[in-house]
């Protein structure tokens, strides 16, 4: 079914203003901020060549922040009748009253100017479930013809955000998007292939290409050879990264808190504290936070409604800049870049729209494979976790197709391998890159554009039995 | 407006009464539209999260209420829809959306056979000794500030204390006549301290989540533990790492709990065994033809799946699961042999079982899928001190830092926050980032000692991810310190 009816931005705007009016009157002299988020999601999930789990979800979520005398409280509710809103604001007032003073409290920001982003696709919003089911049906037919099982999900989401505060700020955003993730396998996953595509406009999705890629990899990935672990040159498919590159920006050592913000850097909590100006990656690698990149997603404002700026975090391998906010502006005299989380936020600033890119001409995945003399092609990483924060050593597995490449050609599949690899070292040994793509991540707050790479000396440490 | 049945009653209609009213509307409509089966869950949740990081406080209280409706059409296709708008017309509309998806799915589905379940009309409530929502926010902040202040030392770069509470009122009704009202309460607490030194940033933490209320915060006594973990973190910045090789290891109870979660809890989920998670969470090495045959672990290893209160008030304790199946206790591993799966009504018949053991769980806005309840390693016979004394040469490894395991749950690697060398039955030098790795059945078959009931704790995992779109679930894992022989070990760096 269409996701259109639930998403009339004008009515949500009106609703937000009605709510805000109620919130203001209850808050009295206190400052108040509301964030109203409305979502509609439709997911068609399939497994074993069956459309097994179809779901349609609608939600509206109101978050109210009240601040008075440097104390703040936040209350979130999904119940939007007048009495419930009044109660929520009263709770937020009570919570603020009972909280300690926040040493970083600032009056709420006033009206802001935002650079527009165009992230709302009528095609995606109006795409009927029948169309999506037909894409899945074709994938399942292809799998059946080849004696394989198709599993995966085709999901679309529509989001509308309204933010208002008593200093006169008003921000709004609407966006849509989705992804098609597909596995074709047989023999209890001993033969398996994976493909993924993300999109803002469902018209950009080529479902046949996704199906053909999964099929081709599953056909190739049969009777895998065991190879001894060790260092290999690799080509990593741009959709293979899973959550791996998130660890550039987040550390387990401080309880999965963000690293690339000014506050954590200055407090010494970041693994990069004290290293501004140092070369930490190869000359040919840069990392930006850029919500305005055409392949990015999400609103152009942060958790307190300030406009996000593009930040060049790492330029040609050199650690140059940090994400910042009004709090860091006051604390350290930094230029605020609009990377605050909803307040109160004790963790620090978070760049949510990373773009990892290479210098020079980008190549296709096929060209990267063609340049690999001897090494491995990785089509999917899995279950990646940090083991050491200083050099960002992460461990994880390969899955759904790891292939030995010789003289630029795929020779044979190999069994899955575990790796222990420093991200800083890996991105210092990159010879060539592809265009970055948006990889779907279960960590919804992060949207990372990640390139495919050809890199040297990737450290594999053990082999799985399959 | 709704009232919470147990806490802070100030409104006119209860979750249970509203659930009954909405279920009548939805289930009648589903029946008229020829659904083979239908169920409705109304879930009313209240949460509070309070934290302090260094000098900065943050708190948030949240409340959500909504309905999830699942229908089966012609025994061929499932549909699920949810809403947080509870007007009657919208409940009808949401039911119709679920029906439309089920009709569509039935064109691409296969015949569904569901294990039978008695009709239950019942109420169930998890025990709470101290209502956390009646403890003032001020008191919570005072405790966290006391904790983080005690961590303040030279070279300490991050100090963090956190507590969270939830009360969930859940009304379930299905087209077979079950009507179940449950009130579930949970609490969680953690403290993390990070020190910077010559070896980089080193972390020490304590964490526990259980069923119940503020009594957990009292029991954990964070301020008392703050000094010890701070001392540990500072010492770790100067501690040596360990040489790569094979060694006997003793794991702390909380680390064993995570090992059970990852290497037993997940591979016994029958939906992933049958391939329904192949695209994301993965499959399993534990196949149905190995039931009753595979020696999963040594004879000392007994692992239960137990959602009953007799097992303890854990994150996997409840009266009924989210498809109305009564909480049960079953063995997954008995004397080392693999004997059972976590199941649903739909999957149980696929392995010849006549009844589900009640493992379907989800938030109201997510489709229920098979999740762990309390999957626990039963206590052994060893006194913990005697286990240490009995170990000639090895390592004690304490509290998880990072964890990773392949998609069939075979090849794993876990690194821990701190360790100690054990030499001739005594605990010696501290080591940083001790890591162990292995293959699941080989690892559990190397287990030769499990500490007794005195050291057994029902731990909580509050963040288990599975499903598409991603679902987060809370699970419980009882465990005591255990010893494993001849395991591959190395340092995290």
Tab-separated table of N, CA, C and O in Angstrom, chain A residues 94-166:
chain	number	residue	atom	x	y	z
A	94	UNK	N	9.131	19.193	35.936
A	94	UNK	CA	9.487	18.555	37.199
A	94	UNK	C	10.884	17.927	37.113
A	94	UNK	O	11.677	18.026	38.052
A	95	UNK	N	11.143	17.303	35.966
A	95	UNK	CA	12.452	16.672	35.790
A	95	UNK	C	13.568	17.724	35.804
A	95	UNK	O	14.613	17.520	36.432
A	96	UNK	N	13.329	18.842	35.127
A	96	UNK	CA	14.327	19.913	35.103
A	96	UNK	C	14.574	20.430	36.521
A	96	UNK	O	15.718	20.639	36.939
A	97	UNK	N	13.473	20.609	37.252
A	97	UNK	CA	13.589	21.140	38.617
A	97	UNK	C	14.450	20.216	39.488
A	97	UNK	O	15.211	20.670	40.337
A	98	UNK	N	14.302	18.909	39.269
A	98	UNK	CA	15.019	17.929	40.102
A	98	UNK	C	16.392	17.552	39.562
A	98	UNK	O	17.047	16.666	40.110
A	99	UNK	N	16.813	18.172	38.454
A	99	UNK	CA	18.122	17.854	37.877
A	99	UNK	C	19.172	18.818	38.410
A	99	UNK	O	18.848	19.950	38.780
A	100	UNK	N	20.430	18.391	38.414
A	100	UNK	CA	21.492	19.338	38.756
A	100	UNK	C	21.641	20.380	37.653
A	100	UNK	O	21.207	20.144	36.522
A	101	UNK	N	22.282	21.492	37.972
A	101	UNK	CA	22.570	22.483	36.928
A	101	UNK	C	23.477	21.850	35.887
A	101	UNK	O	24.408	21.116	36.222
A	102	UNK	N	23.195	22.149	34.615
A	102	UNK	CA	24.052	21.649	33.541
A	102	UNK	C	25.133	22.705	33.299
A	102	UNK	O	24.812	23.832	32.894
A	103	UNK	N	26.413	22.376	33.544
A	103	UNK	CA	27.454	23.397	33.380
A	103	UNK	C	27.548	23.900	31.940
A	103	UNK	O	28.106	24.967	31.701
A	104	UNK	N	26.997	23.147	30.989
A	104	UNK	CA	27.059	23.555	29.577
A	104	UNK	C	25.762	24.171	29.071
A	104	UNK	O	25.603	24.381	27.863
A	105	UNK	N	24.843	24.466	30.008
A	105	UNK	CA	23.548	24.994	29.556
A	105	UNK	C	23.740	26.298	28.765
A	105	UNK	O	24.499	27.180	29.145
A	106	UNK	N	23.007	26.408	27.662
A	106	UNK	CA	22.943	27.653	26.881
A	106	UNK	C	21.481	27.955	26.570
A	106	UNK	O	20.698	27.019	26.369
A	107	UNK	N	21.106	29.231	26.500
A	107	UNK	CA	19.736	29.541	26.074
A	107	UNK	C	19.482	28.927	24.695
A	107	UNK	O	20.404	28.798	23.882
A	108	UNK	N	18.239	28.570	24.430
A	108	UNK	CA	17.929	27.908	23.158
A	108	UNK	C	18.216	28.834	21.982
A	108	UNK	O	18.012	30.049	22.084
A	109	UNK	N	18.690	28.281	20.853
A	109	UNK	CA	19.029	29.139	19.709
A	109	UNK	C	17.779	29.741	19.052
A	109	UNK	O	16.713	29.128	19.081
A	110	UNK	N	17.950	30.930	18.478
A	110	UNK	CA	16.842	31.595	17.791
A	110	UNK	C	16.704	31.110	16.357
A	110	UNK	O	17.281	30.086	15.973
A	111	UNK	N	15.925	31.858	15.540
A	111	UNK	CA	15.670	31.438	14.154
A	111	UNK	C	16.973	31.211	13.390
A	111	UNK	O	17.939	31.956	13.558
A	112	UNK	N	16.986	30.179	12.571
A	112	UNK	CA	18.176	29.796	11.791
A	112	UNK	C	17.833	29.809	10.304
A	112	UNK	O	16.671	29.675	9.929
A	113	UNK	N	18.881	29.926	9.489
A	113	UNK	CA	18.684	29.760	8.039
A	113	UNK	C	19.267	28.404	7.652
A	113	UNK	O	20.351	28.032	8.103
A	114	UNK	N	18.533	27.691	6.826
A	114	UNK	CA	18.985	26.353	6.433
A	114	UNK	C	19.182	26.264	4.930
A	114	UNK	O	18.337	26.740	4.164
A	115	UNK	N	20.286	25.640	4.520
A	115	UNK	CA	20.444	25.315	3.105
A	115	UNK	C	19.496	24.163	2.806
A	115	UNK	O	19.469	23.175	3.549
A	116	UNK	N	18.732	24.292	1.739
A	116	UNK	CA	17.724	23.249	1.496
A	116	UNK	C	18.346	21.922	1.065
A	116	UNK	O	19.413	21.895	0.441
A	117	UNK	N	17.700	20.841	1.440
A	117	UNK	CA	18.069	19.519	0.915
A	117	UNK	C	16.795	18.889	0.338
A	117	UNK	O	15.712	19.081	0.882
A	118	UNK	N	16.953	18.195	-0.770
A	118	UNK	CA	15.790	17.612	-1.434
A	118	UNK	C	15.854	16.090	-1.248
A	118	UNK	O	16.548	15.393	-1.971
A	119	UNK	N	15.134	15.578	-0.277
A	119	UNK	CA	15.270	14.161	0.084
A	119	UNK	C	13.928	13.448	0.066
A	119	UNK	O	13.779	12.377	0.658
A	120	UNK	N	12.906	14.082	-0.541
A	120	UNK	CA	11.568	13.510	-0.506
A	120	UNK	C	11.198	13.062	-1.901
A	120	UNK	O	11.120	13.869	-2.817
A	121	UNK	N	10.988	11.779	-2.068
A	121	UNK	CA	10.667	11.245	-3.385
A	121	UNK	C	9.218	10.775	-3.422
A	121	UNK	O	8.842	9.845	-2.701
A	122	UNK	N	8.413	11.429	-4.252
A	122	UNK	CA	7.004	11.021	-4.393
A	122	UNK	C	6.916	9.567	-4.833
A	122	UNK	O	6.055	8.818	-4.395
A	123	UNK	N	7.857	9.183	-5.720
A	123	UNK	CA	7.832	7.809	-6.237
A	123	UNK	C	7.982	6.794	-5.105
A	123	UNK	O	7.292	5.786	-5.069
A	124	UNK	N	8.899	7.080	-4.195
A	124	UNK	CA	9.122	6.160	-3.074
A	124	UNK	C	7.907	6.132	-2.166
A	124	UNK	O	7.455	5.064	-1.738
A	125	UNK	N	7.385	7.321	-1.898
A	125	UNK	CA	6.255	7.434	-0.977
A	125	UNK	C	5.026	6.717	-1.550
A	125	UNK	O	4.263	6.071	-0.829
A	126	UNK	N	4.837	6.843	-2.877
A	126	UNK	CA	3.626	6.290	-3.478
A	126	UNK	C	3.791	4.851	-3.958
A	126	UNK	O	2.816	4.231	-4.382
A	127	UNK	N	5.005	4.313	-3.906
A	127	UNK	CA	5.220	2.954	-4.428
A	127	UNK	C	4.320	1.951	-3.706
A	127	UNK	O	4.392	1.820	-2.478
A	128	UNK	N	3.454	1.264	-4.422
A	128	UNK	CA	2.565	0.306	-3.760
A	128	UNK	C	3.317	-0.960	-3.330
A	128	UNK	O	4.342	-1.321	-3.920
A	129	UNK	N	2.771	-1.622	-2.319
A	129	UNK	CA	3.386	-2.870	-1.841
A	129	UNK	C	3.459	-3.892	-2.967
A	129	UNK	O	4.385	-4.700	-3.023
A	130	UNK	N	2.474	-3.836	-3.876
A	130	UNK	CA	2.438	-4.809	-4.981
A	130	UNK	C	3.692	-4.679	-5.847
A	130	UNK	O	4.226	-5.675	-6.335
A	131	UNK	N	4.147	-3.433	-6.061
A	131	UNK	CA	5.358	-3.223	-6.881
A	131	UNK	C	6.569	-3.848	-6.184
A	131	UNK	O	7.356	-4.580	-6.799
A	132	UNK	N	6.678	-3.573	-4.879
A	132	UNK	CA	7.813	-4.114	-4.126
A	132	UNK	C	7.726	-5.640	-4.092
A	132	UNK	O	8.736	-6.331	-4.224
A	133	UNK	N	6.506	-6.171	-3.915
A	133	UNK	CA	6.338	-7.637	-3.888
A	133	UNK	C	6.743	-8.245	-5.233
A	133	UNK	O	7.271	-9.361	-5.278
A	134	UNK	N	6.505	-7.486	-6.316
A	134	UNK	CA	6.869	-8.044	-7.637
A	134	UNK	C	8.393	-8.132	-7.770
A	134	UNK	O	8.909	-9.074	-8.368
A	135	UNK	N	9.128	-7.166	-7.198
A	135	UNK	CA	10.595	-7.228	-7.216
A	135	UNK	C	11.072	-8.473	-6.453
A	135	UNK	O	11.972	-9.187	-6.889
A	136	UNK	N	10.429	-8.682	-5.304
A	136	UNK	CA	10.812	-9.830	-4.472
A	136	UNK	C	10.435	-11.139	-5.167
A	136	UNK	O	11.198	-12.101	-5.184
A	137	UNK	N	9.238	-11.138	-5.786
A	137	UNK	CA	8.795	-12.334	-6.506
A	137	UNK	C	9.776	-12.715	-7.606
A	137	UNK	O	10.101	-13.896	-7.785
A	138	UNK	N	10.289	-11.709	-8.322
A	138	UNK	CA	11.258	-11.983	-9.389
A	138	UNK	C	12.544	-12.564	-8.814
A	138	UNK	O	13.136	-13.483	-9.375
A	139	UNK	N	12.989	-12.004	-7.673
A	139	UNK	CA	14.209	-12.519	-7.038
A	139	UNK	C	14.006	-13.968	-6.612
A	139	UNK	O	14.884	-14.822	-6.803
A	140	UNK	N	12.836	-14.257	-6.048
A	140	UNK	CA	12.569	-15.634	-5.589
A	140	UNK	C	12.476	-16.586	-6.783
A	140	UNK	O	12.967	-17.722	-6.724
A	141	UNK	N	11.852	-16.128	-7.872
A	141	UNK	CA	11.768	-16.979	-9.082
A	141	UNK	C	13.168	-17.320	-9.598
A	141	UNK	O	13.449	-18.456	-9.961
A	142	UNK	N	14.020	-16.295	-9.633
A	142	UNK	CA	15.391	-16.509	-10.117
A	142	UNK	C	16.135	-17.504	-9.217
A	142	UNK	O	16.847	-18.387	-9.698
A	143	UNK	N	15.934	-17.351	-7.918
A	143	UNK	CA	16.586	-18.268	-6.967
A	143	UNK	C	16.089	-19.697	-7.177
A	143	UNK	O	16.884	-20.639	-7.253
A	144	UNK	N	14.753	-19.836	-7.300
A	144	UNK	CA	14.174	-21.180	-7.464
A	144	UNK	C	14.721	-21.849	-8.722
A	144	UNK	O	15.077	-23.033	-8.698
A	145	UNK	N	14.775	-21.085	-9.840
A	145	UNK	CA	15.280	-21.641	-11.105
A	145	UNK	C	16.702	-22.168	-10.945
A	145	UNK	O	17.120	-23.071	-11.666
A	146	UNK	N	17.440	-21.565	-10.026
A	146	UNK	CA	18.844	-21.948	-9.838
A	146	UNK	C	19.045	-22.796	-8.578
A	146	UNK	O	20.171	-22.891	-8.074
A	147	UNK	N	17.949	-23.367	-8.067
A	147	UNK	CA	17.986	-24.255	-6.899
A	147	UNK	C	18.607	-23.568	-5.681
A	147	UNK	O	19.406	-24.145	-4.950
A	148	UNK	N	18.245	-22.303	-5.523
A	148	UNK	CA	18.735	-21.521	-4.383
A	148	UNK	C	17.545	-20.993	-3.583
A	148	UNK	O	16.393	-21.002	-4.068
A	149	UNK	N	17.818	-20.521	-2.367
A	149	UNK	CA	16.792	-19.912	-1.519
A	149	UNK	C	17.069	-18.408	-1.425
A	149	UNK	O	18.206	-18.014	-1.152
A	150	UNK	N	16.034	-17.617	-1.653
A	150	UNK	CA	16.194	-16.159	-1.545
A	150	UNK	C	15.697	-15.704	-0.175
A	150	UNK	O	14.647	-16.143	0.292
A	151	UNK	N	16.476	-14.831	0.458
A	151	UNK	CA	16.094	-14.241	1.745
A	151	UNK	C	16.484	-12.778	1.733
A	151	UNK	O	17.497	-12.423	1.127
A	152	UNK	N	15.719	-11.964	2.408
A	152	UNK	CA	16.114	-10.558	2.483
A	152	UNK	C	14.952	-9.656	2.826
A	152	UNK	O	13.942	-10.102	3.383
A	153	UNK	N	15.112	-8.395	2.493
A	153	UNK	CA	14.080	-7.417	2.819
A	153	UNK	C	14.110	-6.289	1.798
A	153	UNK	O	15.171	-5.907	1.294
A	154	UNK	N	12.927	-5.807	1.469
A	154	UNK	CA	12.815	-4.572	0.693
A	154	UNK	C	11.996	-3.612	1.557
A	154	UNK	O	10.820	-3.876	1.831
A	155	UNK	N	12.640	-2.565	2.009
A	155	UNK	CA	11.983	-1.650	2.935
A	155	UNK	C	12.006	-0.223	2.435
A	155	UNK	O	12.962	0.196	1.779
A	156	UNK	N	10.924	0.509	2.728
A	156	UNK	CA	10.904	1.950	2.427
A	156	UNK	C	10.429	2.704	3.666
A	156	UNK	O	9.605	2.200	4.426
A	157	UNK	N	10.949	3.906	3.827
A	157	UNK	CA	10.593	4.724	4.985
A	157	UNK	C	10.346	6.161	4.553
A	157	UNK	O	11.005	6.660	3.641
A	158	UNK	N	9.417	6.775	5.221
A	158	UNK	CA	9.148	8.203	5.008
A	158	UNK	C	9.202	8.863	6.375
A	158	UNK	O	8.595	8.364	7.327
A	159	UNK	N	9.937	9.969	6.470
A	159	UNK	CA	10.105	10.623	7.768
A	159	UNK	C	9.855	12.116	7.626
A	159	UNK	O	10.284	12.725	6.646
A	160	UNK	N	9.158	12.677	8.578
A	160	UNK	CA	8.936	14.123	8.604
A	160	UNK	C	9.250	14.617	10.013
A	160	UNK	O	8.756	14.062	10.991
A	161	UNK	N	10.112	15.631	10.110
A	161	UNK	CA	10.544	16.154	11.409
A	161	UNK	C	10.169	17.636	11.490
A	161	UNK	O	10.407	18.396	10.547
A	162	UNK	N	9.599	18.044	12.606
A	162	UNK	CA	9.339	19.469	12.879
A	162	UNK	C	9.961	19.814	14.225
A	162	UNK	O	9.820	19.060	15.190
A	163	UNK	N	10.644	20.958	14.252
A	163	UNK	CA	11.282	21.381	15.505
A	163	UNK	C	10.946	22.851	15.751
A	163	UNK	O	11.080	23.681	14.843
A	164	UNK	N	10.528	23.172	16.966
A	164	UNK	CA	10.179	24.554	17.327
A	164	UNK	C	10.697	24.832	18.730
A	164	UNK	O	10.721	23.928	19.569
A	165	UNK	N	11.110	26.087	18.967
A	165	UNK	CA	11.454	26.432	20.353
A	165	UNK	C	11.014	27.850	20.699
A	165	UNK	O	10.592	28.615	19.815
A	166	UNK	N	11.079	28.169	21.973
A	166	UNK	CA	10.557	29.457	22.445
A	166	UNK	C	11.460	30.636	22.076
A	166	UNK	O	11.114	31.786	22.332
